[in-house]
XYZ file of C-alpha atoms in Angstrom:
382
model
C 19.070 -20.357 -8.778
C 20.178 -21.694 -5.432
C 18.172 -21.047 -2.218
C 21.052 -18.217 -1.266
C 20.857 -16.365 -4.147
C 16.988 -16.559 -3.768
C 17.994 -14.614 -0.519
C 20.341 -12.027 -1.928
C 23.907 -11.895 -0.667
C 22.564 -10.501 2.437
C 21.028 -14.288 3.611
C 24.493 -15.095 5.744
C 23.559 -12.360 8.162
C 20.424 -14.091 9.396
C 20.108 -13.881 13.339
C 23.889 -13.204 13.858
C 24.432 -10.458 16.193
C 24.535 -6.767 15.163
C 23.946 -7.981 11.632
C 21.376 -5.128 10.781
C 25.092 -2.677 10.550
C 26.509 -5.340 8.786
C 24.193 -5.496 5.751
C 25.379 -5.248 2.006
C 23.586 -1.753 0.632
C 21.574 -0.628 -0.817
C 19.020 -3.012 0.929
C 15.099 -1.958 2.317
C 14.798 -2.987 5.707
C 11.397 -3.671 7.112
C 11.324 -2.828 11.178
C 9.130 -6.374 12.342
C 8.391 -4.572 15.717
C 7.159 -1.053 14.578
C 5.532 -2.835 11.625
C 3.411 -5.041 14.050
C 2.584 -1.956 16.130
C 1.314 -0.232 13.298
C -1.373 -3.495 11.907
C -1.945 -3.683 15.817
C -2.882 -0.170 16.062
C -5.102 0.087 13.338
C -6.925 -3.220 14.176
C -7.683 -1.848 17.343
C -8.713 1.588 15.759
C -11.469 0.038 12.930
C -12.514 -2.575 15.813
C -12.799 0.189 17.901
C -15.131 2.327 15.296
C -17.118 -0.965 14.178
C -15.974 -0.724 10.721
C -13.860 -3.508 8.978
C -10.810 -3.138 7.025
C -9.382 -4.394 4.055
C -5.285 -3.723 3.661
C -4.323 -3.125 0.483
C -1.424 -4.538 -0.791
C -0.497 -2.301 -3.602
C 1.884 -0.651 -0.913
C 3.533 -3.855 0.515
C 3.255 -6.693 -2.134
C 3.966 -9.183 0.496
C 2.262 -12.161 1.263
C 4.156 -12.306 4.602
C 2.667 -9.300 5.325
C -0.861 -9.458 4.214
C -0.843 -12.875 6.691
C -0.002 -10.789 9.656
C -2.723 -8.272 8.681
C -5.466 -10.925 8.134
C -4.295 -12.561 12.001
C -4.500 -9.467 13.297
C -8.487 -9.415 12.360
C -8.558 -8.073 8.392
C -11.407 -9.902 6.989
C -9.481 -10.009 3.573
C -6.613 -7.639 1.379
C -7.379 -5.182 -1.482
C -4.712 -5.642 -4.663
C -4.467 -2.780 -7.125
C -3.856 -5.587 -10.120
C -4.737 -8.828 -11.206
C -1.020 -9.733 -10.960
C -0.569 -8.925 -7.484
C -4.087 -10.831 -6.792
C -2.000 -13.860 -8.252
C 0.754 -13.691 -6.859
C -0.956 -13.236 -3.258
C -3.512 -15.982 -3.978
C 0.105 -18.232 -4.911
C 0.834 -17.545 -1.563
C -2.411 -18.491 0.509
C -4.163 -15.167 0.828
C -7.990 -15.252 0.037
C -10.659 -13.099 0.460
C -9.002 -10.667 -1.866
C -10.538 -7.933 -3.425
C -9.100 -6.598 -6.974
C -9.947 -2.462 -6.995
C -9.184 -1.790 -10.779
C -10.759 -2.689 -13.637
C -9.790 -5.966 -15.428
C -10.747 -5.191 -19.109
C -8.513 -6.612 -21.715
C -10.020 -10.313 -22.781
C -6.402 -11.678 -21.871
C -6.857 -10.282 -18.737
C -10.024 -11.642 -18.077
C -8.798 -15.042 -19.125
C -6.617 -14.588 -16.153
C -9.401 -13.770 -14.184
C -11.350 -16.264 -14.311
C -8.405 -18.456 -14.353
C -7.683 -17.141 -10.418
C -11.485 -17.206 -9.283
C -11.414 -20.692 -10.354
C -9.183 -21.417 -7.422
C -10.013 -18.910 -5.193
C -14.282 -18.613 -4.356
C -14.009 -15.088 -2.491
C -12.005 -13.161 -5.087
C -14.491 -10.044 -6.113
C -13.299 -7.530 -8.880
C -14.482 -4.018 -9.438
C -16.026 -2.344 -12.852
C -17.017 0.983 -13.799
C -18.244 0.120 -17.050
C -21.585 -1.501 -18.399
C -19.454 -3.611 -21.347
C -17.093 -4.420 -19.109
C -19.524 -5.528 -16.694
C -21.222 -7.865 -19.909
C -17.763 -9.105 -20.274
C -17.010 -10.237 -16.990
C -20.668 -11.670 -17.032
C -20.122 -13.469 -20.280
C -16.848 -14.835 -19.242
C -18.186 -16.131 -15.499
C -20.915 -17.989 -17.367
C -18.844 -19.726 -19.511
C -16.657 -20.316 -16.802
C -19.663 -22.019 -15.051
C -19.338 -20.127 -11.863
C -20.581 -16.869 -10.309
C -18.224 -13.902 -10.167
C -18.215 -11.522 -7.085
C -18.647 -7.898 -8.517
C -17.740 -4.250 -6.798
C -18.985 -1.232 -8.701
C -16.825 1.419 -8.260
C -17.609 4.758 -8.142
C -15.743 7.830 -8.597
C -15.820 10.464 -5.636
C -13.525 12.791 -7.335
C -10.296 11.242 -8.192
C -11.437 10.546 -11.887
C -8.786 8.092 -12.370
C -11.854 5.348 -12.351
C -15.400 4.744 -11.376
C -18.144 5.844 -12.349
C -19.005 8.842 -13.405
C -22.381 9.469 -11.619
C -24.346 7.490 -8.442
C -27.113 6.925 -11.714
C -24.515 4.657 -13.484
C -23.464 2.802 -10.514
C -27.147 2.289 -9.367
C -27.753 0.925 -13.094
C -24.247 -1.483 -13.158
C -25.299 -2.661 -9.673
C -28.679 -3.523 -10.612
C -27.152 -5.536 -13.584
C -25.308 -7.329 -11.310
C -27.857 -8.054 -8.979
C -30.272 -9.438 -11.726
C -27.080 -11.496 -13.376
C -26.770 -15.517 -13.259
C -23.325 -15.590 -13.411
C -22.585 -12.336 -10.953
C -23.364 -11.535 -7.419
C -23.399 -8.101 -6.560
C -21.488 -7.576 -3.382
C -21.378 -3.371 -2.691
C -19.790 -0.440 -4.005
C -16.494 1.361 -3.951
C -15.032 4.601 -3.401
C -11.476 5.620 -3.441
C -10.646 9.204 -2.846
C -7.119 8.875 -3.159
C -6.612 12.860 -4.145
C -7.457 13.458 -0.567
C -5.602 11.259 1.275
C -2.376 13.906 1.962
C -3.965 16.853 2.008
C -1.532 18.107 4.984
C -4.374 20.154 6.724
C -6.626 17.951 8.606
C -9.194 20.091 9.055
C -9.091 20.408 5.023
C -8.662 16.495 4.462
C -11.952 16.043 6.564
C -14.296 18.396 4.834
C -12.729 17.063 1.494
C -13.551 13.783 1.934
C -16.601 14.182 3.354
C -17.325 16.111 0.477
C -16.043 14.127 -1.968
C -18.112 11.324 -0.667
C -21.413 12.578 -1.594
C -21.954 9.953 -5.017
C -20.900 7.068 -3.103
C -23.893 7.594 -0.207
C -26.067 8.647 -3.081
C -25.543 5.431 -4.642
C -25.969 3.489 -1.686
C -29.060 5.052 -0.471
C -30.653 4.549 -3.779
C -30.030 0.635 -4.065
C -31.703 0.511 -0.540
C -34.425 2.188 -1.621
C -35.134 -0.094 -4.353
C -34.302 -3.435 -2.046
C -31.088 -3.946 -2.915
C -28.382 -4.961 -0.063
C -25.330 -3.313 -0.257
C -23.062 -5.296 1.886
C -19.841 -4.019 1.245
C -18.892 0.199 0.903
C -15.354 0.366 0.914
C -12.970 2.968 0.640
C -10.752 5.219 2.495
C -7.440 5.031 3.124
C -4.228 5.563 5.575
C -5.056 9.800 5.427
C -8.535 9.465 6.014
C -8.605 6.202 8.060
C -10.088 8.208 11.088
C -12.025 10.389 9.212
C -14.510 8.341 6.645
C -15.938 6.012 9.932
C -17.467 9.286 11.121
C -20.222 9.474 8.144
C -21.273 5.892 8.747
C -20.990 5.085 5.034
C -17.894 2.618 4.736
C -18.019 -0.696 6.019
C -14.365 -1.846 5.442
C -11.141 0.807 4.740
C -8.185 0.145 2.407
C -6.054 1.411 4.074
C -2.658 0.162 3.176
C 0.510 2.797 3.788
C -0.035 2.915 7.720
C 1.475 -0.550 7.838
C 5.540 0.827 6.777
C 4.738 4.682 6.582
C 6.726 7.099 4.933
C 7.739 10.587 4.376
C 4.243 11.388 2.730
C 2.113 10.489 5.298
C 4.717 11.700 7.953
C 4.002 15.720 5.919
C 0.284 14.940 6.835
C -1.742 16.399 10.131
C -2.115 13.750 12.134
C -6.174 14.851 13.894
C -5.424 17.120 16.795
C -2.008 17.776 15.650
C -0.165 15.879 17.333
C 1.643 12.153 16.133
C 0.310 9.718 13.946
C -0.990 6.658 15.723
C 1.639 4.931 13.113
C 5.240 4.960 13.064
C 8.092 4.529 9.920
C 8.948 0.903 9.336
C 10.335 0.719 6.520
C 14.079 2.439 5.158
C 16.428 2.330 2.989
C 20.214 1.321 4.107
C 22.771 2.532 2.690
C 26.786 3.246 2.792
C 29.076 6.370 2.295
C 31.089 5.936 -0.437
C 33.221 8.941 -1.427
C 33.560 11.872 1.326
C 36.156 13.600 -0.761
C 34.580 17.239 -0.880
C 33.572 19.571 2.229
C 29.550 19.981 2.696
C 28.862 16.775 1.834
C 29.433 12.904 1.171
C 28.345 10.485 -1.384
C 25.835 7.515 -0.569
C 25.249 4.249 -2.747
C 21.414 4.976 -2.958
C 20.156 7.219 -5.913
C 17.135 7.206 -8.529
C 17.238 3.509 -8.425
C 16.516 3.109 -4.764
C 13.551 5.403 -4.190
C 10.281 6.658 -5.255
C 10.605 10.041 -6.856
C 7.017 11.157 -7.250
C 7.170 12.851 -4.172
C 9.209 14.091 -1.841
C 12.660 13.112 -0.430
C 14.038 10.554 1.041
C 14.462 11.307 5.041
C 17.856 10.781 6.675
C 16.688 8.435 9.742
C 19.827 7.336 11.589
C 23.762 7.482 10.920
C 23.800 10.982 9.361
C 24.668 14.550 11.612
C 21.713 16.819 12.565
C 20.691 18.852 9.504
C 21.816 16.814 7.087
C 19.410 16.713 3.826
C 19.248 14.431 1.071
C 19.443 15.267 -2.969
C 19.493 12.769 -5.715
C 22.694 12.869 -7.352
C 22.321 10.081 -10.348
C 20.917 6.893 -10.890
C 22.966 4.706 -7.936
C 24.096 7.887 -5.761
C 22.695 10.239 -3.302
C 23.759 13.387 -2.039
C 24.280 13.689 2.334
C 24.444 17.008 2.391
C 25.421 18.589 5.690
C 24.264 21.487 7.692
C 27.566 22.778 8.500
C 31.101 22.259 5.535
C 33.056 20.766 9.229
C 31.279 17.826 9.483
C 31.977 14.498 7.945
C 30.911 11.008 7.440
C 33.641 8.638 6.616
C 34.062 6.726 3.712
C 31.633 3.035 4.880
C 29.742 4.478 7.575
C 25.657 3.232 7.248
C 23.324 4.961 7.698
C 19.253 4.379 7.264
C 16.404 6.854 5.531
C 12.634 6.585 5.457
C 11.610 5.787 1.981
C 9.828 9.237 0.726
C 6.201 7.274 -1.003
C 6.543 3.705 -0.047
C 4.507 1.857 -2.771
C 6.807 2.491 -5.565
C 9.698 2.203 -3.292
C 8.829 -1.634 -2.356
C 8.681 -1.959 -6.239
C 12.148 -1.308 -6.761
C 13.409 -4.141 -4.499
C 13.082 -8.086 -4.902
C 13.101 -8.458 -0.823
C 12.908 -6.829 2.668
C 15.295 -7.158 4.837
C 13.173 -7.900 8.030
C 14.900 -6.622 11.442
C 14.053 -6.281 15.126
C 16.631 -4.034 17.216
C 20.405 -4.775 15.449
C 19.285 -7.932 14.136
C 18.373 -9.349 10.393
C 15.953 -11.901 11.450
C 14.416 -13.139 8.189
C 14.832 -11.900 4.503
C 11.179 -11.952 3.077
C 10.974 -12.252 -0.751
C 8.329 -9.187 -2.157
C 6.401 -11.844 -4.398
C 3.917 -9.162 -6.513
C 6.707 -6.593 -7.536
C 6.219 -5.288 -10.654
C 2.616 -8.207 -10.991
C 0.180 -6.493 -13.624
């Protein structure tokens, strides 16, 4: 494969005037400018609150990204899998922090294999034999392994199931050779877009309870608990207020989306965050009244959640529908109006983890301009 193709047929375009209307679609543009205002703004927000945070990549895969958010002052970046740890750590990143369990003995091979080269990876486990494992497996591998017990606080997709069993994991830890105990984790991710904030704030808080539990009793038996991390983009100005977390994962505010644009911002009014990221795309049929034929469909966005969200090129009202596998439905307020058969237009992407997933690169913009095409080096890493 040639450098070019490494690019996509896009790579041509790079810094040549007007080039962002000039792109060959379907292709996810990244917005450099509102992206950078967003890992500004949040910087500013945890710096201003005293807490730390901890990006997660599992919404941008990027290790261009995940650079910018550890200049801007994150003291390292949270990966949902051992693959994307890999591919990150590939690409320079340290300090990274692995939030699901790594269980299967190929897996840990792997693991081991990465902390090897990299001295501040941690991993999390919400199991006692998993735990063993991972213990087994650093002392063989002659080194100490960083450990996270996580703790469910109501998500029940993992952790553990009481503040007891964390206390007793951590303590195993703690009294391990071959592990350090570094804190505990909680992850209410069912709460993040609850669209009420007053809701989403007494629901987390709420939901919180076994994490504080379990911290409070490892102090009371002596045992520091550096790190409590958790949170996330919906409750990234809420969870500071308990004076539990020490570091957020927040990850979505960095692109944004259609999810997080459904949820109460507090007070009501705007997020502090703005859309970065969209999908491009190009008429291509406008043969029927009410509505026109775009060349992005199932294949282009995230459909666990809502719609994509016409952003620019499209007439007031206009709606989107899924209409097969490579098409999408414009369809328009009023049967008069038309788009004509090339015209571009832009939408932000409706959940944009599994969006990102879908593509090999972004297409990274400021104004009219393709400035750099940035490959997404942990899509589809396990």
């Amino acid at each position: 494969m040639t450098a070019s193709e490494a690019l996509g047929p896009n790579e041509s375009l790079i810094d040549e005037r007007e080039s962002r209307a000039r792109l060959i679609t379907p292709a996810l543009v990244l917005d450099l400018d509102a992206m950078e205002r967003n890992i500004a703004a949040m910087a500013a927000y945890a710096a201003d609150q005293g807490v730390a945070i901890r990006p997660h990549a599992k919404t941008h895969k990027s290790v261009q990204i995940a650079r910018r958010q550890l200049d801007a002052g994150a003291l390292g970046i949270c990966c949902a899998t051992l693959g994307e740890a890999e591919a990150l750590a590939a690409g320079g990143i340290d300090g990274l922090l692995i939030t699901s369990p790594v269980v299967a003995p190929a897996k840990i091979n792997r693991l081991m294999a990465l902390r090897r080269e990299n001295e501040s990876l941690m991993v999390t486990a919400d199991d006692m034999d998993n735990l063993r494992a991972l213990e087994a497996a650093a002392a063989a591998s002659g080194f100490v392994l960083d450990m996270v017990v996580d703790v469910d606080v109501g998500l029940h997709r993992t952790g553990t199931r009481d503040a007891a069993t964390a206390v007793a994991m951590a303590e195993a830890a703690d009294a391990s050779a071959s592990l350090r105990f570094r804190g505990i984790q909680g992850y209410a991710g069912h709460v993040q877009h609850i669209e009420d904030f007053g809701d989403r704030r007494a629901s987390s808080h709420d939901n919180l309870a076994p994490l504080r539990d379990a911290r409070d009793s490892l102090v009371e038996k002596g045992i520091e608990v550096p790190i409590v991390t958790g949170a996330g983009t919906g409750t990234h100005d809420i969870d500071p207020e308990i004076g539990l977390m020490t570091e957020l994962q927040v990850g979505s505010y960095a692109v944004m989306d259609v999810e997080y644009l459904d949820v109460q911002a507090r007070g009501g009014g705007d997020w502090r965050f703005e859309p970065a990221l969209f999908v491009r795309a190009t008429v291509v049929s406008a043969s029927h009244d009410g509505s026109a034929t775009m060349d992005a469909g199932l294949k282009c966005f995230a459909t666990d959640g809502p719609l994509p969200r016409f952003h620019t090129g499209v007439p007031i009202g206009a709606h989107y529908k899924f209409f097969g596998d490579e098409h999408g439905r414009i369809v328009f307020a009023s049967a008069n109006e038309r788009l004509a058969i090339g015209a571009a237009l832009e939408c932000i992407v409706p959940h944009c983890d599994p969006t990102v997933n879908l593509y090999d690169h972004y297409h990274c913009v400021r104004g009219d301009t393709l400035v750099d095409i940035w490959p997404i080096e942990a899509r589809g890493r396990h």
